[in-house]
Coordinates of N, CA and C in Angstrom, one line a residue:
X136 N 0.8 -1.1 -0.1 CA -0.1 0.1 -0.1 C 1.0 1.2 0.0
X137 N 0.3 2.3 -0.2 CA 1.1 3.4 -0.4 C 1.5 3.9 1.2
X138 N 0.6 3.7 2.0 CA 1.3 4.0 3.5 C 2.6 3.1 3.9
X139 N 2.6 1.9 3.5 CA 3.8 1.1 3.8 C 5.0 1.6 3.1
X140 N 4.7 1.8 1.7 CA 5.9 2.4 0.8 C 6.4 3.8 1.5
X141 N 5.8 4.6 1.9 CA 6.1 5.9 2.3 C 6.9 5.6 3.8
X142 N 6.2 4.7 4.6 CA 7.1 4.3 5.8 C 8.3 3.7 5.7
X143 N 8.4 2.9 4.7 CA 9.6 2.2 4.3 C 10.6 3.1 3.8
X144 N 10.3 4.0 3.0 CA 11.2 5.1 2.5 C 11.8 6.1 3.6
X145 N 10.7 6.4 4.4 CA 11.3 7.2 5.5 C 12.3 6.6 6.4
X146 N 11.9 5.3 6.7 CA 12.8 4.6 7.6 C 14.3 4.5 6.9
X147 N 14.4 4.2 5.6 CA 15.6 4.2 5.0 C 16.3 5.3 4.9
X148 N 15.6 6.3 4.6 CA 16.3 7.7 4.8 C 16.7 8.1 5.9
X149 N 16.2 7.9 6.9 CA 16.7 8.1 8.3 C 17.8 7.2 8.6
X150 N 17.9 6.0 8.1 CA 19.0 5.1 8.4 C 20.2 5.7 7.7
X151 N 19.9 6.3 6.5 CA 21.0 6.6 5.6 C 21.5 7.9 6.3
X152 N 20.6 8.8 6.7 CA 21.2 10.0 7.2 C 22.0 9.9 8.5
X153 N 21.6 8.8 9.7 CA 22.4 8.6 10.7 C 23.5 7.9 10.4
X154 N 23.8 7.2 9.3 CA 25.2 6.3 9.1 C 25.9 7.6 8.2
X155 N 25.6 8.5 7.6 CA 26.5 9.3 6.9 C 26.6 10.8 7.7
X156 N 26.1 10.7 8.8 CA 26.1 12.2 9.4 C 27.4 12.0 10.4
X157 N 28.2 13.0 10.3 CA 29.5 13.2 11.4 C 28.7 13.6 12.6
X158 N 29.8 14.1 13.8 CA 29.6 14.4 14.9 C 28.5 15.7 14.8
X159 N 27.8 15.4 15.6 CA 26.7 16.6 15.9 C 25.7 16.8 14.7
X160 N 25.6 15.6 13.9 CA 24.8 15.3 12.8 C 25.1 15.9 11.6
X161 N 26.2 16.5 11.7 CA 26.5 17.1 10.3 C 26.9 16.1 9.2
X162 N 26.6 16.1 7.9 CA 26.9 15.2 7.1 C 28.4 15.2 6.8
X163 N 29.0 13.9 6.8 CA 30.4 13.9 6.5 C 31.0 13.1 5.2
X164 N 32.1 12.9 4.9 CA 32.5 12.2 3.6 C 32.7 10.9 4.3
X165 N 32.6 9.9 3.0 CA 32.5 8.5 3.4 C 33.7 8.1 4.0
X166 N 33.8 7.1 4.7 CA 35.1 6.8 5.5 C 35.9 6.1 4.5
X167 N 37.3 6.0 4.7 CA 38.0 5.5 3.7 C 38.0 4.0 3.6
X168 N 37.9 3.6 2.3 CA 37.6 2.1 2.2 C 36.2 1.7 2.4
X169 N 35.1 3.0 2.2 CA 33.7 2.4 2.2 C 33.5 2.4 1.0
X170 N 34.0 3.1 -0.2 CA 33.6 2.7 -1.5 C 34.6 2.4 -2.4
X171 N 34.6 1.1 -2.8 CA 35.8 0.5 -3.5 C 37.0 0.3 -2.6
X172 N 38.2 0.1 -3.3 CA 39.3 0.3 -2.4 C 39.8 -1.1 -2.1
X173 N 41.0 -1.2 -1.3 CA 41.3 -2.5 -0.9 C 40.6 -3.2 0.4
X174 N 40.5 -4.5 0.3 CA 40.0 -5.2 1.3 C 40.9 -6.1 2.1
X175 N 40.7 -6.0 3.4 CA 41.4 -7.1 4.3 C 40.7 -8.1 4.8
X176 N 41.4 -9.2 5.3 CA 40.7 -10.2 5.8 C 41.7 -10.7 7.0
X177 N 40.7 -11.5 8.0 CA 41.2 -11.9 9.2 C 40.6 -13.3 9.6
X178 N 41.5 -14.1 10.0 CA 40.9 -15.6 10.3 C 40.9 -15.4 11.7
X179 N 39.7 -16.1 12.4 CA 39.2 -16.1 13.4 C 39.0 -17.5 14.2
X180 N 39.4 -17.9 15.4 CA 39.1 -19.1 15.9 C 39.1 -19.0 17.5
X181 N 38.2 -19.9 18.0 CA 38.3 -20.0 19.6 C 37.8 -21.2 19.7
X182 N 38.5 -21.6 21.0 CA 38.2 -22.8 21.5 C 37.1 -22.9 22.6
X183 N 36.5 -24.1 22.8 CA 35.5 -24.1 24.0 C 36.1 -23.6 25.4
X184 N 37.0 -24.0 25.6 CA 37.7 -23.8 26.8 C 37.0 -24.3 28.2
X185 N 36.6 -25.5 28.0 CA 35.8 -26.1 28.9 C 34.3 -25.7 29.0
X186 N 33.6 -24.9 28.2 CA 32.2 -24.7 28.6 C 31.4 -25.8 28.0
X187 N 30.1 -25.9 28.6 CA 29.5 -26.9 28.3 C 28.0 -26.5 27.4
X188 N 28.0 -25.2 27.5 CA 26.9 -24.4 26.8 C 27.5 -22.8 26.6
X189 N 27.1 -22.4 25.4 CA 27.7 -20.9 25.1 C 26.6 -19.9 24.6
X190 N 26.7 -18.6 25.0 CA 25.9 -17.8 24.4 C 26.9 -17.0 23.5
X191 N 26.3 -17.0 22.1 CA 27.0 -16.5 20.9 C 26.4 -15.2 20.6
X192 N 26.9 -14.3 20.5 CA 26.4 -12.8 20.2 C 27.2 -12.3 19.0
X193 N 26.3 -11.9 18.0 CA 27.0 -11.6 16.7 C 26.4 -10.1 16.4
X194 N 27.2 -9.1 16.2 CA 26.9 -8.0 15.9 C 27.4 -7.3 14.7
X195 N 26.8 -7.4 13.6 CA 27.6 -7.1 12.4 C 26.9 -5.5 11.8
X196 N 27.6 -4.6 11.5 CA 27.1 -3.2 11.2 C 26.4 -3.2 9.9
X197 N 27.2 -3.6 8.7 CA 26.9 -3.6 7.5 C 27.6 -4.5 6.5
X198 N 27.1 -5.4 5.5 CA 27.7 -6.2 4.8 C 27.1 -7.5 4.7
X199 N 27.6 -8.8 4.8 CA 27.2 -9.9 4.6 C 27.6 -11.0 5.6
X200 N 26.5 -11.6 6.3 CA 26.8 -12.7 7.3 C 26.4 -13.9 7.0
X201 N 27.1 -14.7 7.0 CA 26.9 -16.4 6.8 C 27.4 -17.0 8.1
X202 N 26.5 -18.1 8.5 CA 26.8 -18.9 9.8 C 26.6 -20.2 9.4
X203 N 27.1 -21.1 9.6 CA 27.0 -22.4 9.7 C 27.5 -23.6 10.5
X204 N 27.6 -24.9 10.5 CA 28.2 -25.7 11.5 C 29.5 -26.1 11.1
X205 N 30.4 -26.3 12.2 CA 31.8 -26.7 11.9 C 31.8 -28.2 11.3
X206 N 32.8 -28.7 10.9 CA 32.9 -30.2 10.4 C 34.1 -30.4 11.1
X207 N 33.9 -31.4 12.0 CA 35.0 -32.4 12.6 C 36.2 -31.3 13.2
X208 N 35.6 -30.5 14.1 CA 36.7 -29.5 14.8 C 36.2 -29.5 16.2
X209 N 37.2 -29.4 17.2 CA 37.0 -29.5 18.4 C 36.7 -28.0 19.0
X210 N 36.6 -26.9 18.1 CA 36.7 -25.7 18.5 C 35.7 -25.0 18.4
X211 N 35.2 -24.1 19.1 CA 33.8 -23.2 19.4 C 33.6 -22.4 18.1
X212 N 34.5 -21.8 17.5 CA 34.1 -20.9 16.4 C 35.6 -20.9 15.5
X213 N 35.4 -21.0 14.3 CA 36.3 -20.7 13.1 C 35.5 -19.9 12.1
X214 N 36.2 -19.0 11.3 CA 35.8 -18.3 10.5 C 36.8 -17.1 9.7
X215 N 36.3 -16.7 8.8 CA 37.0 -15.3 8.0 C 36.3 -14.1 8.0
X216 N 36.8 -13.2 8.4 CA 36.2 -11.7 8.5 C 36.9 -11.1 7.2
X217 N 36.1 -10.3 6.6 CA 36.7 -9.3 5.5 C 35.8 -8.1 5.9
X218 N 36.8 -7.1 5.5 CA 36.5 -5.7 5.7 C 37.1 -4.6 4.9
X219 N 36.7 -3.4 4.6 CA 37.5 -2.4 3.7 C 38.5 -2.1 4.6
X220 N 39.9 -1.7 3.7 CA 40.9 -1.1 4.4 C 40.7 0.3 4.7
X221 N 41.2 0.4 6.0 CA 40.8 1.9 6.7 C 39.6 1.7 7.9
X222 N 39.1 0.5 7.8 CA 37.8 0.0 9.0 C 38.9 -0.6 10.0
X223 N 38.2 -0.5 11.4 CA 38.9 -1.2 12.2 C 38.5 -2.9 12.1
X224 N 39.1 -3.7 12.4 CA 38.7 -5.1 12.2 C 37.6 -5.3 13.2
X225 N 36.8 -6.3 13.1 CA 35.9 -6.6 14.4 C 36.5 -7.3 15.6
X226 N 35.9 -6.8 16.6 CA 36.4 -7.5 18.1 C 35.7 -8.7 18.3
X227 N 36.8 -9.4 19.1 CA 36.1 -10.8 19.4 C 36.8 -11.0 20.8
X228 N 35.7 -11.3 21.7 CA 36.1 -11.8 23.0 C 35.3 -13.0 23.3
X229 N 35.8 -13.8 24.4 CA 35.1 -14.9 25.0 C 35.7 -14.9 26.5
X230 N 34.8 -15.6 27.0 CA 35.0 -15.9 28.5 C 34.1 -17.1 28.8
X231 N 34.5 -17.6 30.0 CA 33.8 -18.7 30.4 C 33.6 -18.6 32.2
X232 N 32.2 -18.7 32.3 CA 32.1 -18.6 33.8 C 31.0 -19.7 34.3
X233 N 31.3 -20.7 35.2 CA 30.6 -21.7 35.6 C 30.1 -22.6 34.7
X234 N 30.9 -23.0 33.4 CA 30.6 -23.9 32.6 C 30.1 -23.3 31.3
X235 N 29.6 -21.8 31.6 CA 28.7 -21.3 30.5 C 29.7 -20.4 29.8
X236 N 29.9 -20.5 28.5 CA 30.8 -19.3 27.6 C 29.9 -18.3 27.0
X237 N 30.7 -17.2 27.0 CA 30.0 -16.0 26.6 C 30.9 -15.5 25.1
X238 N 30.7 -15.5 24.1 CA 31.5 -15.3 23.1 C 30.7 -13.9 22.3
X239 N 31.5 -13.0 22.0 CA 30.8 -11.8 21.3 C 31.9 -11.3 20.1
X240 N 31.2 -11.1 18.8 CA 31.9 -10.5 17.7 C 31.5 -9.6 17.4
X241 N 31.9 -8.5 17.3 CA 31.1 -7.2 16.9 C 31.9 -6.3 15.9
X242 N 31.1 -5.6 15.2 CA 31.7 -4.4 14.2 C 32.2 -3.3 15.2
X243 N 33.0 -2.8 14.6 CA 33.4 -1.6 15.5 C 33.4 -0.1 14.5
X244 N 32.5 0.6 14.8 CA 32.5 1.6 14.1 C 33.5 2.7 14.6
X245 N 34.0 3.7 13.4 CA 35.2 4.5 13.7 C 34.2 6.1 13.4
X246 N 34.8 7.2 14.0 CA 34.4 8.4 13.4 C 34.3 8.5 11.7
X247 N 33.2 9.0 11.4 CA 33.2 8.9 9.9 C 32.8 7.8 9.2
X248 N 32.5 6.5 9.9 CA 31.7 5.5 9.6 C 30.6 5.8 8.8
X249 N 30.5 5.0 7.5 CA 29.1 5.7 6.7 C 28.7 4.2 6.0
X250 N 27.4 4.5 5.3 CA 26.8 3.4 4.6 C 27.5 2.9 3.6
X251 N 28.2 1.8 3.5 CA 28.9 1.2 2.4 C 28.1 1.0 1.0
X252 N 28.8 1.2 -0.1 CA 28.2 1.2 -1.2 C 29.2 0.0 -2.1
X253 N 28.4 -0.4 -3.0 CA 29.1 -1.1 -4.2 C 29.2 -2.7 -3.7
X254 N 29.5 -3.6 -4.6 CA 29.5 -5.1 -4.4 C 30.6 -5.2 -3.2
X255 N 31.7 -4.7 -3.3 CA 32.8 -5.2 -2.2 C 32.8 -4.2 -1.0
X256 N 31.8 -3.5 -0.7 CA 31.5 -2.8 0.4 C 31.2 -3.4 1.7
X257 N 31.3 -2.9 2.7 CA 30.9 -3.6 3.9 C 31.8 -4.6 4.5
X258 N 31.2 -5.3 5.8 CA 32.2 -6.5 6.1 C 31.3 -7.9 5.4
X259 N 32.3 -8.8 5.5 CA 31.8 -10.1 5.1 C 32.2 -11.0 6.5
X260 N 31.5 -11.7 6.7 CA 31.6 -12.6 7.9 C 31.2 -14.0 7.5
X261 N 32.2 -15.0 7.4 CA 31.9 -16.5 7.3 C 32.3 -17.2 8.4
X262 N 31.2 -17.6 9.2 CA 31.5 -18.2 10.3 C 30.9 -19.5 10.7
X263 N 31.8 -20.6 11.3 CA 31.3 -21.9 11.6 C 31.3 -22.2 13.1
X264 N 30.1 -22.5 13.5 CA 30.2 -22.8 15.0 C 30.2 -24.1 15.4
X265 N 30.3 -24.6 16.7 CA 30.5 -26.0 17.0 C 29.0 -26.7 17.1
X266 N 29.2 -28.0 16.7 CA 28.0 -28.9 17.0 C 27.9 -29.7 18.4
X267 N 29.1 -29.5 19.1 CA 29.2 -30.1 20.4 C 28.2 -29.8 21.6
X268 N 27.9 -28.5 21.7 CA 27.1 -28.0 23.0 C 26.2 -27.1 22.6
X269 N 25.1 -27.1 23.4 CA 23.8 -26.1 23.1 C 24.6 -24.8 23.0
X270 N 23.8 -23.9 22.2 CA 24.2 -22.5 21.6 C 22.9 -21.8 22.0
X271 N 22.9 -20.6 22.6 CA 21.9 -19.5 22.7 C 22.9 -18.5 21.6
X272 N 21.9 -18.4 20.6 CA 22.4 -17.3 19.5 C 21.9 -16.1 19.3
X273 N 22.6 -14.9 19.4 CA 21.8 -13.5 19.3 C 22.5 -12.9 18.1
X274 N 21.8 -12.4 17.3 CA 22.2 -11.7 16.1 C 21.5 -10.5 15.9
X275 N 22.6 -9.5 15.9 CA 22.1 -8.1 15.4 C 22.7 -7.7 13.9
X276 N 21.9 -7.9 12.9 CA 22.1 -7.9 11.7 C 22.4 -6.4 11.0
X277 N 22.0 -5.5 11.5 CA 22.4 -4.1 11.0 C 21.8 -3.9 9.8
X278 N 22.3 -3.4 8.7 CA 22.2 -3.3 7.5 C 22.9 -4.4 6.3
X279 N 22.4 -5.6 6.5 CA 23.2 -6.7 5.9 C 22.2 -7.6 5.3
X280 N 22.9 -8.8 4.4 CA 22.1 -9.6 3.7 C 22.8 -10.9 4.7
X281 N 21.9 -11.5 5.3 CA 22.5 -12.7 6.2 C 21.9 -14.2 6.1
X282 N 22.5 -15.0 6.1 CA 22.1 -16.3 6.1 C 22.3 -17.2 7.2
X283 N 21.6 -17.7 8.2 CA 21.9 -18.6 9.4 C 21.5 -19.9 9.0
X284 N 22.6 -20.7 8.9 CA 22.3 -22.2 8.5 C 22.3 -22.9 9.7
X285 N 21.4 -23.1 10.6 CA 21.5 -23.7 11.8 C 21.3 -25.0 12.2
X286 N 21.1 -25.8 11.0 CA 20.5 -27.0 10.8 C 21.2 -28.2 11.6
X287 N 22.7 -28.0 11.6 CA 23.2 -29.2 12.3 C 23.9 -28.7 13.7
X288 N 23.3 -27.5 14.0 CA 23.8 -27.1 15.4 C 22.9 -27.5 16.5
X289 N 23.4 -27.4 17.7 CA 22.5 -27.8 18.8 C 21.8 -26.6 19.4
X290 N 20.9 -26.2 18.9 CA 20.5 -24.7 19.2 C 19.3 -25.0 20.4
X291 N 19.6 -24.0 21.4 CA 18.8 -23.8 22.3 C 17.7 -22.7 22.2
X292 N 18.5 -21.5 21.9 CA 17.6 -20.4 21.7 C 18.3 -19.7 20.4
X293 N 17.4 -18.5 20.0 CA 17.8 -17.6 19.1 C 17.3 -16.3 19.1
X294 N 18.0 -15.3 19.1 CA 17.2 -13.9 19.3 C 17.9 -13.2 17.9
X295 N 17.2 -12.6 17.1 CA 17.6 -12.0 16.1 C 17.1 -10.6 15.9
X296 N 17.7 -9.7 15.5 CA 17.2 -8.4 15.1 C 17.6 -8.2 13.6
X297 N 16.7 -8.3 12.6 CA 17.1 -8.5 11.3 C 17.5 -7.1 10.8
X298 N 17.4 -5.9 11.1 CA 17.9 -4.7 10.6 C 17.0 -4.4 9.2
X299 N 18.1 -3.7 8.4 CA 17.9 -3.5 7.0 C 18.3 -4.7 5.8
X300 N 17.5 -5.3 5.2 CA 18.2 -6.2 4.2 C 17.3 -7.4 4.2
X301 N 18.2 -8.5 3.8 CA 17.5 -9.8 3.7 C 18.2 -10.9 4.5
X302 N 17.3 -11.6 5.2 CA 17.9 -12.6 6.2 C 17.1 -13.8 5.9
X303 N 17.8 -14.9 5.9 CA 17.2 -16.3 5.7 C 17.9 -17.2 7.1
X304 N 17.0 -17.8 7.5 CA 17.3 -18.6 8.8 C 16.8 -20.4 8.6
X305 N 17.7 -21.1 8.7 CA 17.5 -22.6 8.5 C 17.4 -23.1 10.0
X306 N 16.4 -23.5 10.4 CA 16.3 -24.2 11.7 C 16.8 -25.5 11.7
X307 N 17.2 -26.2 12.9 CA 17.6 -27.5 13.1 C 16.4 -28.6 13.0
X308 N 16.9 -29.7 12.6 CA 15.7 -30.8 12.3 C 15.3 -31.5 13.5
X309 N 16.2 -31.2 14.7 CA 15.6 -31.8 15.8 C 16.3 -31.1 17.1
X310 N 15.7 -31.3 18.1 CA 16.1 -30.4 19.4 C 15.2 -30.5 20.3
X311 N 15.2 -30.4 21.7 CA 14.3 -30.7 22.8 C 13.1 -29.3 22.7
X312 N 13.6 -28.2 23.4 CA 12.7 -27.2 23.4 C 13.5 -25.8 22.8
X313 N 13.4 -25.6 21.5 CA 14.1 -24.6 20.8 C 13.0 -23.3 21.1
X314 N 13.7 -22.4 21.2 CA 12.8 -20.9 21.3 C 13.6 -19.9 20.3
X315 N 12.8 -19.1 19.7 CA 13.4 -18.1 18.7 C 12.4 -17.0 18.9
X316 N 13.0 -15.6 18.9 CA 12.4 -14.4 18.7 C 13.4 -13.7 17.7
X317 N 12.4 -13.1 16.8 CA 12.9 -12.5 15.5 C 12.4 -10.9 15.4
X318 N 13.1 -10.0 15.4 CA 12.5 -8.6 15.0 C 12.4 -8.6 13.6
X319 N 11.7 -8.3 12.7 CA 11.7 -8.3 11.3 C 12.3 -7.3 10.6
X320 N 12.5 -6.1 11.2 CA 13.1 -4.8 10.6 C 12.5 -4.5 9.3
X321 N 13.3 -4.1 8.6 CA 12.9 -3.5 7.3 C 13.8 -4.5 6.0
X322 N 12.8 -5.1 5.3 CA 13.5 -6.0 4.1 C 12.9 -7.3 4.1
X323 N 13.5 -8.4 3.8 CA 12.7 -9.9 3.5 C 13.4 -10.6 4.4
X324 N 12.3 -11.5 5.2 CA 12.7 -12.5 6.2 C 12.0 -13.8 5.9
X325 N 13.1 -14.8 5.4 CA 12.5 -16.1 5.3 C 13.1 -17.0 6.2
X326 N 12.1 -17.9 6.9 CA 12.4 -18.9 8.0 C 11.9 -20.3 7.3
X327 N 13.1 -21.0 7.3 CA 12.6 -22.6 7.0 C 12.7 -23.3 8.3
X328 N 11.6 -24.0 8.6 CA 11.3 -24.9 9.6 C 11.3 -26.3 9.0
X329 N 12.1 -27.3 9.3 CA 12.0 -28.7 8.9 C 10.6 -29.4 9.0
X330 N 10.4 -30.1 8.1 CA 9.2 -30.7 8.0 C 8.8 -31.6 9.5
X331 N 9.7 -32.2 9.9 CA 9.4 -33.0 11.1 C 9.5 -32.3 12.4
X332 N 9.6 -31.1 12.3 CA 9.6 -30.2 13.5 C 8.4 -29.6 13.8
X333 N 8.0 -30.0 15.2 CA 6.6 -29.1 15.6 C 6.9 -27.8 15.7
X334 N 6.0 -26.9 15.3 CA 6.6 -25.4 15.7 C 5.1 -24.7 15.7
X335 N 5.3 -23.5 16.8 CA 4.1 -22.6 16.8 C 4.8 -21.2 16.4
X336 N 4.1 -20.4 15.6 CA 4.6 -19.3 15.2 C 3.5 -18.1 15.7
X337 N 4.1 -17.0 16.5 CA 3.3 -16.1 16.9 C 4.0 -14.7 16.2
X338 N 2.9 -14.1 15.4 CA 3.4 -13.0 14.7 C 2.8 -11.6 15.3
X339 N 3.4 -10.6 15.7 CA 2.9 -9.5 16.2 C 3.3 -8.3 15.4
X340 N 2.3 -7.4 15.2 CA 2.6 -6.3 14.5 C 3.0 -6.4 13.3
X341 N 3.7 -5.4 12.5 CA 4.1 -5.6 11.1 C 3.0 -5.2 10.1
X342 N 3.8 -4.1 9.0 CA 3.0 -3.5 8.1 C 3.1 -4.2 6.8
X343 N 4.1 -5.4 6.7 CA 4.3 -5.6 5.2 C 3.5 -7.0 5.0
X344 N 4.1 -8.0 4.3 CA 3.3 -9.1 3.9 C 3.7 -10.4 4.7
X345 N 2.8 -11.4 4.8 CA 3.1 -12.6 5.6 C 2.5 -13.6 4.8
X346 N 3.5 -14.7 4.7 CA 3.3 -16.1 4.1 C 3.8 -17.1 4.8
X347 N 2.7 -18.2 5.2 CA 3.2 -19.4 6.1 C 2.8 -20.5 5.2
X348 N 3.5 -21.6 5.6 CA 3.5 -22.9 4.8 C 1.8 -23.4 5.2
X349 N 1.4 -24.2 4.6 CA -0.1 -24.5 4.9 C 0.2 -26.0 6.0
X350 N 1.3 -26.0 6.4 CA 1.4 -26.9 7.6 C 0.9 -26.3 8.7
X351 N 0.9 -24.8 8.9 CA 0.3 -24.0 10.0 C -0.8 -23.8 9.9
X352 N -1.8 -23.9 11.1 CA -3.1 -23.7 11.2 C -3.3 -22.7 12.2
X353 N -4.3 -21.7 12.4 CA -4.5 -20.9 13.6 C -4.7 -21.6 14.9
X354 N -4.2 -20.9 15.5 CA -4.7 -21.7 17.1 C -5.3 -20.7 17.9
X355 N -4.9 -19.7 17.6 CA -5.3 -18.1 18.4 C -5.2 -17.3 17.7
X356 N -5.5 -15.9 18.0 CA -5.3 -14.7 17.4 C -3.7 -14.7 17.3
X357 N -3.3 -14.4 16.0 CA -1.7 -14.0 15.7 C -1.0 -15.2 15.9
X358 N -1.4 -16.3 16.1 CA -0.8 -17.6 16.4 C -1.2 -18.7 15.5
X359 N 0.0 -19.4 15.0 CA -0.5 -20.5 14.1 C 0.6 -21.7 14.8
X360 N 0.0 -23.1 14.5 CA 0.6 -24.0 14.9 C 0.7 -25.3 13.9
X361 N 1.8 -26.0 14.1 CA 1.6 -27.5 13.3 C 1.1 -28.4 13.9
X362 N 0.7 -29.4 13.3 CA -0.4 -30.5 14.1 C 0.5 -31.3 15.0
X363 N 0.1 -31.5 16.3 CA 0.8 -32.0 17.4 C 1.9 -31.3 18.1
X364 N 1.7 -30.1 18.1 CA 2.6 -29.1 18.6 C 2.7 -29.1 20.3
X365 N 1.4 -29.5 20.8 CA 1.1 -29.5 22.2 C 1.8 -30.5 22.9
X366 N 2.0 -31.8 22.2 CA 2.5 -33.1 22.9 C 4.0 -33.5 22.3
X367 N 4.5 -32.8 21.2 CA 5.8 -32.8 20.6 C 6.8 -32.7 21.6
X368 N 7.8 -33.7 21.9 CA 9.1 -33.5 22.6 C 10.0 -32.7 21.8
X369 N 10.0 -32.6 20.7 CA 11.1 -31.8 19.8 C 10.0 -30.9 19.2
X370 N 10.3 -29.5 19.6 CA 9.5 -28.4 19.1 C 10.0 -27.1 19.2
X371 N 9.8 -26.1 18.3 CA 10.3 -24.7 18.2 C 9.0 -24.1 18.5
X372 N 9.3 -22.9 19.4 CA 8.4 -21.7 19.8 C 9.0 -20.6 19.5
X373 N 8.4 -20.1 18.1 CA 8.9 -19.0 17.2 C 8.1 -17.7 17.3
X374 N 8.5 -16.6 17.7 CA 8.1 -15.4 18.0 C 8.5 -14.2 17.0
X375 N 7.8 -14.0 16.1 CA 8.1 -12.8 15.0 C 7.5 -11.6 15.3
X376 N 8.2 -10.6 15.4 CA 7.8 -8.9 15.3 C 7.9 -8.8 13.9
X377 N 6.9 -8.6 13.0 CA 7.1 -8.6 11.5 C 7.8 -7.4 11.0
X378 N 7.7 -6.2 11.9 CA 8.5 -5.1 11.0 C 7.9 -4.6 9.8
X379 N 8.5 -4.0 9.2 CA 8.0 -3.3 8.0 C 8.6 -4.1 6.6
X380 N 8.2 -5.0 6.1 CA 8.6 -5.9 5.0 C 7.9 -7.0 4.9
X381 N 8.6 -8.0 4.3 CA 8.0 -9.5 3.8 C 8.5 -10.5 4.7
X382 N 7.5 -11.2 5.4 CA 8.1 -12.5 6.2 C 7.3 -13.7 5.5
X383 N 8.2 -14.7 5.4 CA 7.8 -16.1 4.6 C 8.4 -17.0 5.6
X384 N 7.4 -18.0 6.3 CA 7.8 -19.2 6.6 C 7.6 -20.6 6.1
X385 N 8.6 -21.4 5.8 CA 8.4 -22.6 5.3 C 8.6 -23.7 5.9

C-alpha cells in the first residue's frame, strides 16, 4: 500500500542520514575504504575452553553474514572476516563462567563510518560454530544480507534483530525445546522450519506481507501451529515481530 511504501522510504532515509552524519549530525565524507578500495581479511578461531553451553552474540554493522556448523573440529568458532582497508577489524571476546561460555563478535564503528556502497563494500563474515554443545545465539544484523544455517547445530535459543536487508534462517531438524524471537526490521525475512519439527509461530505487528506454509493452522489470534505441537518432545516456539517488510515461513 501507499502507506507502507512511504514508511519504508522514511525509515531508509533516516537510516542513511544517521550513517552518513558526522559529529553533531553534520553530514561527513564516506570513510576510507567504504567505496571500493582494498579489502583486508582476518582469520578467527576460538576453543570451547571447557564450556558446556555457550551464548554467541554476533553484531555486524553492514555487509554480509553467513553462519553454519563446523565439520570435525573441537573448536567453538572458526571463520573468516573481511572488511575494507581503513576500517577497524571486528572485535572478538570470549570468557567462561560456571561452565557457560560467552562469545561476542562485533563490528567497530569509527568516526566517519558511513553506509557502504558497491559490491565489495561493508564487512563479510563467514563463520562456523560448534555442534558439540548447546548454543544460545543472538544476532544483530544491522544493514546486511544474512544467512543463518543452523540445521546441524545444537540450538537452544535464537534472538535476531534483522535490521535492514534480507535474512534467511534454517532451523535444526531436531532439538528439545527450541525458542526463537525475531524482530523483522525492514526487508525480507525467510524462515525454514523442517517438516519433522513441531512449531508454533506467533506474529505481532508488522505492516508488510506474511506467507505461512500450509502446515500451520491458526490456534488463536496471531498464532499458528503445526499438528501435534502441544504434545511434541522436539518443538520450536517462534515469536516474530513482523516489522516493515515481508515474512515467509516455510
